[in-house]
Coordinates of C-alpha atoms in Angstrom, one line a residue:
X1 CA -16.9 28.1 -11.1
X2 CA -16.4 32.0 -11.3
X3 CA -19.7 34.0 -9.8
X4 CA -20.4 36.5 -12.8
X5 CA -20.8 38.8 -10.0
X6 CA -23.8 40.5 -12.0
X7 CA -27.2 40.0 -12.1
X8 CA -29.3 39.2 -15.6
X9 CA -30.0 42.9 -17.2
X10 CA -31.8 40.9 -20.2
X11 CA -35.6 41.9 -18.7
X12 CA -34.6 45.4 -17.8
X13 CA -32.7 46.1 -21.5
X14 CA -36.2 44.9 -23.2
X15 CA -37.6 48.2 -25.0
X16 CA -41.4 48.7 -25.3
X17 CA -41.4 52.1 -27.4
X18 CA -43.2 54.2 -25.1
X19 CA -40.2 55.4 -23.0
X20 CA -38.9 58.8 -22.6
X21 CA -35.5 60.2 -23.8
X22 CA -34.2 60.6 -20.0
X23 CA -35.5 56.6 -19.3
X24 CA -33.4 56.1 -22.5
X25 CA -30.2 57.8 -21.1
X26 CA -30.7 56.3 -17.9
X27 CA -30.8 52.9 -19.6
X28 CA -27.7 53.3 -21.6
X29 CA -25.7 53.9 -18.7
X30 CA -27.1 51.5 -16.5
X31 CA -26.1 48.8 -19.8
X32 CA -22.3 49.8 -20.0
X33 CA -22.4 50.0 -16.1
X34 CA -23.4 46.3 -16.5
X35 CA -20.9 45.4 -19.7
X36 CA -17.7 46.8 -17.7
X37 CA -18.6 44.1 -14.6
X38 CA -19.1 41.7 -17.3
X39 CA -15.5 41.9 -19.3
X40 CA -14.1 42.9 -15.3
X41 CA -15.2 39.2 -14.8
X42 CA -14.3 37.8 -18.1
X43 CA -10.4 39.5 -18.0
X44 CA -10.5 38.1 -14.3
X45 CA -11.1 34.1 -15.7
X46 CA -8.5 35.0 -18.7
X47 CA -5.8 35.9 -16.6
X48 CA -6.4 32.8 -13.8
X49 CA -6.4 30.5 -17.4
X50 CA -3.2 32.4 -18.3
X51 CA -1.6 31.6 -14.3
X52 CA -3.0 28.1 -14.5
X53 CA -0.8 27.7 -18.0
X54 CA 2.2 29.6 -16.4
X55 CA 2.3 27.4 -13.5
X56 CA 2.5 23.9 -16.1
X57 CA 5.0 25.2 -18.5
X58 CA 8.1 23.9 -18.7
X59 CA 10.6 25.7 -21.6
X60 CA 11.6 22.9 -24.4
X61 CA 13.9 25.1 -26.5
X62 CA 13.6 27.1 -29.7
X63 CA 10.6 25.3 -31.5
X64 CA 8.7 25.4 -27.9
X65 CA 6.0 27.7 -27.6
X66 CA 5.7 30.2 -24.8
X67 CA 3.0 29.5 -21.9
X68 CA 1.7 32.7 -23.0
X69 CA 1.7 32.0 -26.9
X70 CA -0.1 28.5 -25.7
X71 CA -2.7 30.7 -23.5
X72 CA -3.1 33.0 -26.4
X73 CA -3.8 30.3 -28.8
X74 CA -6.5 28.5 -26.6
X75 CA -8.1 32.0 -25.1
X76 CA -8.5 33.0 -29.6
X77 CA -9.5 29.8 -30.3
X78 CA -12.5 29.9 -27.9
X79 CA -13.6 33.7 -28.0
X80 CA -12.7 34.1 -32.0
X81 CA -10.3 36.3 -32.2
X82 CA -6.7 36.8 -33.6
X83 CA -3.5 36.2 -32.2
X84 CA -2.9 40.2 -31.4
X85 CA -6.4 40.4 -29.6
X86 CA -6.2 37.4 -28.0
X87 CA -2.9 39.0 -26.2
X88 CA -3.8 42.2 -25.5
X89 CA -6.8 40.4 -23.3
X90 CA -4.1 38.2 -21.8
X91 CA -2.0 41.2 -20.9
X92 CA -5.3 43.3 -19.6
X93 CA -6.4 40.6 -17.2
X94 CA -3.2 39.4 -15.7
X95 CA -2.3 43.4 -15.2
X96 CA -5.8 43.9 -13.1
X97 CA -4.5 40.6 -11.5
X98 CA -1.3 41.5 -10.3
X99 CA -0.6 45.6 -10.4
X100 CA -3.9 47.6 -10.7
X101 CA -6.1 46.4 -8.1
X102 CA -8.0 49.7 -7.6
X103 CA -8.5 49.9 -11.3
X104 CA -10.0 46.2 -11.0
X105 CA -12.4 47.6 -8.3
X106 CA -13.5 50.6 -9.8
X107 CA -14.0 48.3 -13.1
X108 CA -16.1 45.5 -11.0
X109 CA -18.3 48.2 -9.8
X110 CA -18.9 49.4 -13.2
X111 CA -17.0 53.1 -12.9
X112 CA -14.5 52.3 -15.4
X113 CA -15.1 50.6 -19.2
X114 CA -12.5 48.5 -20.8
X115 CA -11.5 50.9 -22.8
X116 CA -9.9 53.6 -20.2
X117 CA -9.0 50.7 -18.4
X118 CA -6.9 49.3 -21.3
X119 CA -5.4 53.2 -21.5
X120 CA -4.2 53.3 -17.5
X121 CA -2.4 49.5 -18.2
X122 CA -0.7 51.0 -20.9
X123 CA 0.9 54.4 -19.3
X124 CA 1.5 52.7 -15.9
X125 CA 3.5 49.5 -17.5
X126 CA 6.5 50.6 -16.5
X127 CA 5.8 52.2 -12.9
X128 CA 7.6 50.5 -10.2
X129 CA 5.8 47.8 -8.4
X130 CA 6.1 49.7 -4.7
X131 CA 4.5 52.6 -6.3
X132 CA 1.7 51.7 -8.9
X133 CA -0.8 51.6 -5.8
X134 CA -0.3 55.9 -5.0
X135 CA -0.3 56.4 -8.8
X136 CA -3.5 54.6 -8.5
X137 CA -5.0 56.1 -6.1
X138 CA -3.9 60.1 -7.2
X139 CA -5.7 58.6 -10.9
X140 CA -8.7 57.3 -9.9
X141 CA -9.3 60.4 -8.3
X142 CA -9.1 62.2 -11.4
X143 CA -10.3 59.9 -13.9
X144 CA -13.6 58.6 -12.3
X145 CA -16.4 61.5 -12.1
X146 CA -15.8 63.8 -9.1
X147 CA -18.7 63.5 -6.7
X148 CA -20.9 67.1 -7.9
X149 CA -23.7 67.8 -9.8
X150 CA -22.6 67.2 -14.3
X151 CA -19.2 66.2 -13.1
X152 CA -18.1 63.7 -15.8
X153 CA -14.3 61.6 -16.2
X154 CA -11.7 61.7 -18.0
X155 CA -10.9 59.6 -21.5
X156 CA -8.6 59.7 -24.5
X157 CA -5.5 62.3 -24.5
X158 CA -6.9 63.9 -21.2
X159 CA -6.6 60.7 -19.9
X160 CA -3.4 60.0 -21.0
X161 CA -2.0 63.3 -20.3
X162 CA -3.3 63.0 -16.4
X163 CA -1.2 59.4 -16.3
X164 CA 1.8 61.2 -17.4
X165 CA 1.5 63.8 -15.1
X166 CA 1.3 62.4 -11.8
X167 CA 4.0 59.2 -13.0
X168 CA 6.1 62.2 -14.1
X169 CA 5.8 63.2 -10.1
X170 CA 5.2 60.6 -8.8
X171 CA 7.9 57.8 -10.4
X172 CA 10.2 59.8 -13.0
X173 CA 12.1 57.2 -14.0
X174 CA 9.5 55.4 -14.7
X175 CA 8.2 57.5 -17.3
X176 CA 12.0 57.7 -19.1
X177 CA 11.5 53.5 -18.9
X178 CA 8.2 54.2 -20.3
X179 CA 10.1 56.1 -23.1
X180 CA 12.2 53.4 -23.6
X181 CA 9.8 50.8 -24.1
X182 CA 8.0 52.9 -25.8
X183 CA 11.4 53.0 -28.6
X184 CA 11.9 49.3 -28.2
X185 CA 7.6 48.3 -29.5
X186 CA 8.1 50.8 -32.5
X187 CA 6.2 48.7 -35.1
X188 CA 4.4 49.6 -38.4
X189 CA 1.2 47.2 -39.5
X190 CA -0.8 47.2 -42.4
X191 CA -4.4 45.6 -42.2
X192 CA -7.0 45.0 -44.2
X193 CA -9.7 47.4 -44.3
X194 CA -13.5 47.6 -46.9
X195 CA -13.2 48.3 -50.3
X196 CA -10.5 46.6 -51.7
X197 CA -8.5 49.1 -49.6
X198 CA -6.1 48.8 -46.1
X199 CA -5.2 51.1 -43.4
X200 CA -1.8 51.6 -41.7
X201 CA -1.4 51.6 -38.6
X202 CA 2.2 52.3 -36.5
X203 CA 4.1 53.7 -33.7
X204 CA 7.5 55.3 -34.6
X205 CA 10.0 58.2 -32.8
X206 CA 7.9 61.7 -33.3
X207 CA 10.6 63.1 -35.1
X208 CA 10.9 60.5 -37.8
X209 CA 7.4 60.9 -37.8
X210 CA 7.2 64.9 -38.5
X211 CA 10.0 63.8 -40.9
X212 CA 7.8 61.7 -42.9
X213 CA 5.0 64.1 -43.0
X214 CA 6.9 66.5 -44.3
X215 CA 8.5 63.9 -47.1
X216 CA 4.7 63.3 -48.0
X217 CA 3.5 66.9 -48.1
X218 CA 6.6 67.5 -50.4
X219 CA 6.0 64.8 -53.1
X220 CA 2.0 65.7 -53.1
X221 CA 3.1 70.0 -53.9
X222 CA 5.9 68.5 -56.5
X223 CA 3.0 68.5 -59.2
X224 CA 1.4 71.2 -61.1
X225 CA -1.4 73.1 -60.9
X226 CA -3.9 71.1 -63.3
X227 CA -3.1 67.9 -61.5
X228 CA -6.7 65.8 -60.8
X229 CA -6.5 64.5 -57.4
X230 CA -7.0 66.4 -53.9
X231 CA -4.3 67.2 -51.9
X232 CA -5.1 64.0 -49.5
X233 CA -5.3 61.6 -52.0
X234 CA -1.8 62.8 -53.4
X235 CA -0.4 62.6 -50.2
X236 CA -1.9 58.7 -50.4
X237 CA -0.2 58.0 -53.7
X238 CA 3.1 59.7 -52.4
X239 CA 3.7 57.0 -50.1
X240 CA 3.3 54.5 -53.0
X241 CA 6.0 56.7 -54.6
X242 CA 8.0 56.3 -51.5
X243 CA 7.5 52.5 -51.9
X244 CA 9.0 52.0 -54.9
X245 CA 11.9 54.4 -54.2
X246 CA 10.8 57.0 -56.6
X247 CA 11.7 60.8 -55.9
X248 CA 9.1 62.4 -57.8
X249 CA 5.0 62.2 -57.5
X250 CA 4.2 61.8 -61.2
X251 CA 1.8 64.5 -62.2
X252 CA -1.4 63.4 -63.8
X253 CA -2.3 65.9 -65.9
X254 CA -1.1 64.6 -69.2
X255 CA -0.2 68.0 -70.7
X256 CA 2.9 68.4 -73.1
X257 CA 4.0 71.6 -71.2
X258 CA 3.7 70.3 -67.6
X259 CA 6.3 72.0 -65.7
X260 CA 7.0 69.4 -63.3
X261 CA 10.4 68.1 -63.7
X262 CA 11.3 64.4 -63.7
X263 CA 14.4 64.4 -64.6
X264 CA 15.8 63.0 -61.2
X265 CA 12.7 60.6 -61.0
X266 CA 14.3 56.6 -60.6
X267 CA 12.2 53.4 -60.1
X268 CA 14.6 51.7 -57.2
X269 CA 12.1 48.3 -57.2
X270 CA 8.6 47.2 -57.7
X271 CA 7.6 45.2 -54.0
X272 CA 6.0 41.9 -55.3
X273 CA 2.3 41.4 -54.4
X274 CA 0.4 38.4 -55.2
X275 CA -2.9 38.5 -56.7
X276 CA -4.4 34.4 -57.5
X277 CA -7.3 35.0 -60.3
X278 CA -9.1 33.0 -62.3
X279 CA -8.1 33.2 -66.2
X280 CA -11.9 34.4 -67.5
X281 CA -11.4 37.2 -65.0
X282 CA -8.8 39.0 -66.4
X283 CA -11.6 39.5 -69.5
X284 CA -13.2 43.1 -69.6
X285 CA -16.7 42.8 -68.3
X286 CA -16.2 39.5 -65.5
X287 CA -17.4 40.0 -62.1
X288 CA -15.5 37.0 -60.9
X289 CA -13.5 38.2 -57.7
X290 CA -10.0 37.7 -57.0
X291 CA -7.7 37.4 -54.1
X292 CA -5.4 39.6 -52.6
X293 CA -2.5 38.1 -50.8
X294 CA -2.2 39.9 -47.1
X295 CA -5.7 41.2 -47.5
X296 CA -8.7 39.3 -48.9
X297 CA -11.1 39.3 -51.9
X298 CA -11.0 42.4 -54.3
X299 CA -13.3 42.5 -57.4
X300 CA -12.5 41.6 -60.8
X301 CA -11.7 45.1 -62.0
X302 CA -9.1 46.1 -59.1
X303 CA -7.3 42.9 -60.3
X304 CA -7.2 43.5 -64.0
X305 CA -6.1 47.3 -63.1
X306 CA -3.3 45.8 -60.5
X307 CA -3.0 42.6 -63.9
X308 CA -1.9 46.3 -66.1
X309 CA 1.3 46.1 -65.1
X310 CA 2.5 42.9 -63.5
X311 CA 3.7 39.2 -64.4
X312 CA 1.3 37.2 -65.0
X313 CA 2.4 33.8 -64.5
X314 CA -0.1 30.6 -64.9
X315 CA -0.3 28.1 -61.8
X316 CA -0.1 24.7 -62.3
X317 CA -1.9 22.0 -60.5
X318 CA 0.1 19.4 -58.9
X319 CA 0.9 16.2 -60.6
X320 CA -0.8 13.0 -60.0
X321 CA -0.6 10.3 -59.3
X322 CA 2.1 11.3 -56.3
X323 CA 5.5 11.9 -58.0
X324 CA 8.9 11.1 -57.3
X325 CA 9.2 14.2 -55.5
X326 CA 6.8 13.5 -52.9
X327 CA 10.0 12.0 -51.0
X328 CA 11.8 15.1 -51.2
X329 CA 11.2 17.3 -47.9
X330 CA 10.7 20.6 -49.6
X331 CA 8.4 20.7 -52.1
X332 CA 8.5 22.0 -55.2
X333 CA 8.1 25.0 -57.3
X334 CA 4.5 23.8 -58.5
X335 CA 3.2 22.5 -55.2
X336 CA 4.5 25.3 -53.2
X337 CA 2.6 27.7 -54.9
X338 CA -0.7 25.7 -55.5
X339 CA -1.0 25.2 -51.7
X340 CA -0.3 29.0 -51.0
X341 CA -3.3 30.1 -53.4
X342 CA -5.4 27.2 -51.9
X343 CA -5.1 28.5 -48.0
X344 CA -4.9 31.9 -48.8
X345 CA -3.6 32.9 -45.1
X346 CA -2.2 30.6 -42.2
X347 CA -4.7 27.9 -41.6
X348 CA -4.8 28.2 -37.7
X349 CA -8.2 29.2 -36.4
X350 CA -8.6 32.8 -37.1
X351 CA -4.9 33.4 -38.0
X352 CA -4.5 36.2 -40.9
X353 CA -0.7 35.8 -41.6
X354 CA -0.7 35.9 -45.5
X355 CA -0.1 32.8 -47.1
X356 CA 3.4 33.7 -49.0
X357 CA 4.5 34.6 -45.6
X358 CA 3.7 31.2 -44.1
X359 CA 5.7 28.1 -43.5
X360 CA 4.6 24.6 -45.6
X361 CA 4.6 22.1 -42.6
X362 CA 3.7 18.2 -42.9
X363 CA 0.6 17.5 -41.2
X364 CA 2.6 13.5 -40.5
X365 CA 5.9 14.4 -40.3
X366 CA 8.1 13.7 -43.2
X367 CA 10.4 10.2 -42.0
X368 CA 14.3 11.8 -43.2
X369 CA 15.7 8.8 -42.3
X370 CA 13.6 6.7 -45.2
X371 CA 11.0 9.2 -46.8
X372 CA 9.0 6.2 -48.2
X373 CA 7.6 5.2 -45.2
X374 CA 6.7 8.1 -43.4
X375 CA 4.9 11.5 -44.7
X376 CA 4.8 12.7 -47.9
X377 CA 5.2 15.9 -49.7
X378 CA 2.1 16.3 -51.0
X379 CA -1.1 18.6 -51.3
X380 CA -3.1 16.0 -48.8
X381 CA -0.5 16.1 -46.0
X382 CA 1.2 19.7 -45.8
X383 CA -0.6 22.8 -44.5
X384 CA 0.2 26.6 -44.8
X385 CA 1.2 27.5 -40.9
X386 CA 2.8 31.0 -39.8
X387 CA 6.2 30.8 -38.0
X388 CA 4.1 31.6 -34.1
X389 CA 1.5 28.5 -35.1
X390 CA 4.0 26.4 -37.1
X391 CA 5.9 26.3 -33.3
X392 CA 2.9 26.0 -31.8
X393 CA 1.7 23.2 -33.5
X394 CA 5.5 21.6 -32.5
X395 CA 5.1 22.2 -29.0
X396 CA 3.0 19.0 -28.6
X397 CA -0.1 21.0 -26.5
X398 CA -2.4 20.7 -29.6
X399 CA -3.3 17.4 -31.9
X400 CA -4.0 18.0 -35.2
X401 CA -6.2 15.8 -37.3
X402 CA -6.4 16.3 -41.1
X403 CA -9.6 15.9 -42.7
X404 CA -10.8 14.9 -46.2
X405 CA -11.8 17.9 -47.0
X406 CA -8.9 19.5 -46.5
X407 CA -9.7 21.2 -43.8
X408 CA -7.7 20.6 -39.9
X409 CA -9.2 19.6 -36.7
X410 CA -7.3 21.1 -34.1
X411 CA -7.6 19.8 -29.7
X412 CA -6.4 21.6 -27.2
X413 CA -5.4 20.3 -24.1
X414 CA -9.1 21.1 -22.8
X415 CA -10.0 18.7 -25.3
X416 CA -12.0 21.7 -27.6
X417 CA -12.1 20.7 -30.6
X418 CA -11.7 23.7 -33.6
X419 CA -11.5 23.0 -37.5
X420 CA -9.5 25.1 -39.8
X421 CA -11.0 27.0 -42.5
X422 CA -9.0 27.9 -46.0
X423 CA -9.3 31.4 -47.2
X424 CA -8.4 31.2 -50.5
X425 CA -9.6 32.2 -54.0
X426 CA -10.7 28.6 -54.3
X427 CA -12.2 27.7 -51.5
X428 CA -15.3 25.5 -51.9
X429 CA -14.0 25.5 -55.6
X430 CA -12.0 22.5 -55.5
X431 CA -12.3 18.7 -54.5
X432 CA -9.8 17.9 -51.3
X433 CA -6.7 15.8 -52.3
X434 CA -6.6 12.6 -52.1
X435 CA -5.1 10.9 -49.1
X436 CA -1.6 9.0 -49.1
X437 CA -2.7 5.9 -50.8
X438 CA -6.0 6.2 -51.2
X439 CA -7.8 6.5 -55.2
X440 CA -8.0 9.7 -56.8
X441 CA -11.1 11.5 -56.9
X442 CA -11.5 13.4 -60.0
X443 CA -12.1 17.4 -59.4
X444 CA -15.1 19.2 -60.5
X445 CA -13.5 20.9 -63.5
X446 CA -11.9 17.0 -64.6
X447 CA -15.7 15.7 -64.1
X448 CA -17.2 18.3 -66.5
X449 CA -14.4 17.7 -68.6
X450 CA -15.2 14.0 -68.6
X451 CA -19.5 14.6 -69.0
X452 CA -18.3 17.0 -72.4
X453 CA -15.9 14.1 -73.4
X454 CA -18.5 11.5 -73.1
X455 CA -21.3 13.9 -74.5
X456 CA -19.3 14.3 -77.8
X457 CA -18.5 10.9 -78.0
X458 CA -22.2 9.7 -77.8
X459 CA -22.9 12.8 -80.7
X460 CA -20.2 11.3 -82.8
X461 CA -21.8 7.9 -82.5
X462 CA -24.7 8.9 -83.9
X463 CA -23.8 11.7 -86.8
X464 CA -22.0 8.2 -88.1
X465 CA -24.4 5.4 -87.8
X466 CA -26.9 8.1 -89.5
X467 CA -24.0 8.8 -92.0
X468 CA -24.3 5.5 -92.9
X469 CA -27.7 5.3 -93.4
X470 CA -27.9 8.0 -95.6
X471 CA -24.8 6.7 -97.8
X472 CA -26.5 3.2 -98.3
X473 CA -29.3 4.6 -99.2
X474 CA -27.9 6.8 -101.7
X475 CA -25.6 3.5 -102.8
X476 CA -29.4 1.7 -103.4
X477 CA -30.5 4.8 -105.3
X478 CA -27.6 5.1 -107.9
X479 CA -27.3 1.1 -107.9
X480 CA -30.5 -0.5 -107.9
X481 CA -29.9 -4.5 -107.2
X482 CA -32.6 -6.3 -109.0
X483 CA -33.7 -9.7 -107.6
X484 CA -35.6 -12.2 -109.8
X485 CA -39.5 -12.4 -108.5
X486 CA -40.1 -15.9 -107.5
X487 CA -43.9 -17.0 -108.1
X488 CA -46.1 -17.5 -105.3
X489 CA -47.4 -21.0 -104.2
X490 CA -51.3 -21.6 -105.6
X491 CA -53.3 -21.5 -102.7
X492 CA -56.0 -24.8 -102.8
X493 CA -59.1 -24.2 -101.3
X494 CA -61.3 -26.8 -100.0
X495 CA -65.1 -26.2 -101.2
X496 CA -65.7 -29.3 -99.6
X497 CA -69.3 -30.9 -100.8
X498 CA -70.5 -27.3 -103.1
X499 CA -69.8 -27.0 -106.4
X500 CA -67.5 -24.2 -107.9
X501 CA -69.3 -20.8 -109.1
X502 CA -69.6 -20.4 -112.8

């Protein structure tokens, strides 16, 4: 086993309320002190994991996972996190493995935080293996504090800016291939942020970025002076003008003689977004929440404003009992969609791919050569999986199990077991489908169906036997049946030995 190579700080962390702000100060940095040896140590058993996985790998081909997708999937798995994270740690440890052993000291010793040490792995990718140790040393020198009295590091751009300094004199071509891959990881990512609302996030050549800032500022001055909306939050709506390939922010001002002209303005496309909502939402006044496909739960009223203006189609429930389709390998129209509202995302632990951008995989694989006899396609046995964990799941490293609930047990080849959560609109909402074969369990909404069925049909039962009561007694009252009185048997009494009264 590792040695954490750091003592327990739990006792020393304890606060009682009596100490001063300088104690306090002290016992901030004395904490992140102690948290950089504690992630130093936990990149350090990451990146032996990652060697370990390396060094058992063998390539199978196209629908073969990577050793470092299979590391990144067990290392997320274990420390919940995402697939991006999960790699980025990867990365981190097996660089302070293998390149920046100073940086690795410094960090052990509690001099350098993760997060300056995850800026000096970035700018010194790309410097040559026989001189990352000089760049190291001419760094550390002026990104730890220098040795006087209030002298303090360096962090952020300053940070940044001293890397590309010395690699600039140090290893030139190394900053032009720094460039270069720089150009080659361009990207542009949206995620998902509070408040029904989502940030952007990217990394493109600085001149098609000024270029864009300019296009933005542009459409946000193109409308007139009585216009509601701030200047930033026209520049926001610009870039859904962009979107949809319009060349004119529309001015909100509603006034006949707005000078704004829109005589050049076209509507190229609409982008199609998925929103899954229940039918009573879409009714002014319902708080019942909807979900956002790519981001998450939104309330009622953000889907009836985004319901304004889109097709709104109804989703159908698969068919049952299992039709004749269920031997066809792709499923249909109606099942495909039911099972993307039901996940809601790719149902891999902690896996946020949206669900419309996910494959449909058979949890036991579909038999092509006679599709009776070996999976179906049906709700119980497929399972929404993005392209990464749809390969993943191929590579044979991980056993899945499906559950009745609908829900996945994953093992990995540690033998951890993880189960898959959906993270649709309906989650908890429905029952789980029935298994190939197996009876079918009626779902909630069918067994309140059936209670009101049986309810009226016990109410009916009664409103006619008392119906006809009342109509045979009304029948007696307007026909009176007369039945002749038959006399009554003399009863004898026995006075035995007394005389009758007289």
């Amino acid at each position: 086993m590792f040695d954490s190579g750091v003592g327990s700080f739990g006792i020393s962390a304890q606060l009682s309320g009596t100490e001063t702000d300088c104690a306090l100060i002290d016992l901030m940095s004395e904490l992140h002190s102690c948290e950089a040896m504690l992630v130093e140590r936990k990149l350090a058993v990451v990146a032996e994991f990652f060697t370990r996985r390396s060094a058992e790998h063998v390539e199978g081909g196209t629908w073969s996972s990577s050793a470092y997708e299979l590391a990144e999937s067990e290392v997320g798995a274990v420390l919940t996190m995402g697939r991006a994270a999960a790699g980025k740690l990867i990365g981190l440890g097996f660089a302070l493995k293998t390149r920046l052993h100073r940086t690795r000291a410094a960090m052990a010793r509690g001099e350098l935080d993760s997060y300056r040490v995850g800026l000096i792995e970035s700018a010194t990718a790309n410097v040559g293996d026989e001189l990352i140790d000089e760049v190291e040393r001419l760094l550390l020198e002026q990104v730890l504090a220098p040795a006087v009295d209030g002298g303090v590091g360096l962090t952020g751009r300053r940070l940044t800016a001293a890397i590309d300094r010395i690699v600039a004199r140090v290893d030139p071509e190394g900053m032009r291939e720094h460039r270069r891959r720089a150009l080659a990881d361009r990207f542009v990512g949206v995620s998902a942020a509070e408040d029904g609302m989502a940030r952007i996030l990217g990394s493109i050549p600085a001149e098609q970025a000024r270029a864009f800032d300019g296009r933005l500022r542009e459409l946000a001055m193109s409308v007139c002076r009585h216009d509601s909306r701030t200047y930033e939050q026209r520049r926001a709506d610009s870039l859904g003008a962009l979107v949809s390939g319009s060349t004119v922010l529309v001015c909100d001002c509603d006034r006949d003689d707005c000078p704004q002209d829109r005589s050049g303005m076209v509507i190229i496309r609409r982008p199609l977004v998925h929103v899954v909502i229940n039918e009573s939402a879409l009714t002014a006044g319902s708080n019942e929440p909807a979900h956002l496909d790519g981001y998450g739960v939104i309330s009622a009223e953000h889907a009836r404003d985004i319901a304004k203006d889109a097709d709104v189609r109804e989703v159908r429930v698969p068919e049952t009992p299992v039709p004749a389709s269920a031997t066809v390998y792709r499923p249909g129209a109606a099942l495909d969609t039911w099972l993307r509202v039901i996940a809601g995302s790719c149902q891999w632990p902690h896996c946020d791919v949206p669900a419309w951008n996910c494959d449909l995989d058979h949890n036991v694989p579909f038999n092509h050569t006679d599709p009776t006899q070996g999976g179906k396609t049906v709700a119980s046995n497929l399972s929404a999986f993005c392209r990464n964990h749809h390969r993943l799941k191929h590579s044979g490293k991980w056993r899945l199990a499906p559950n009745l609930d609908r829900s996945i047990t994953l093992t990995s080849q540690t033998g951890h077991c993880y189960r898959t959560r959906d993270a649709g609109l309906l989650t908890g909402q429905q029952e789980p489908p029935l298994p190939e074969g197996g009876t079918r369990r009626r779902t909630r909404l069918e067994n309140k169906a059936a209670r009101i069925r049986s309810e009226r049909k016990h109410q009916q039962a009664k409103i006619r036997h008392r119906t006809a009561k009342h109509a045979e007694r009304k029948r007696r009252q307007t026909f009176p049946i007369s039945t002749p009185r038959q006399p009554r048997p003399r009863e004898i009494i026995d006075y035995g030995n007394d005389p009758p009264p007289f």
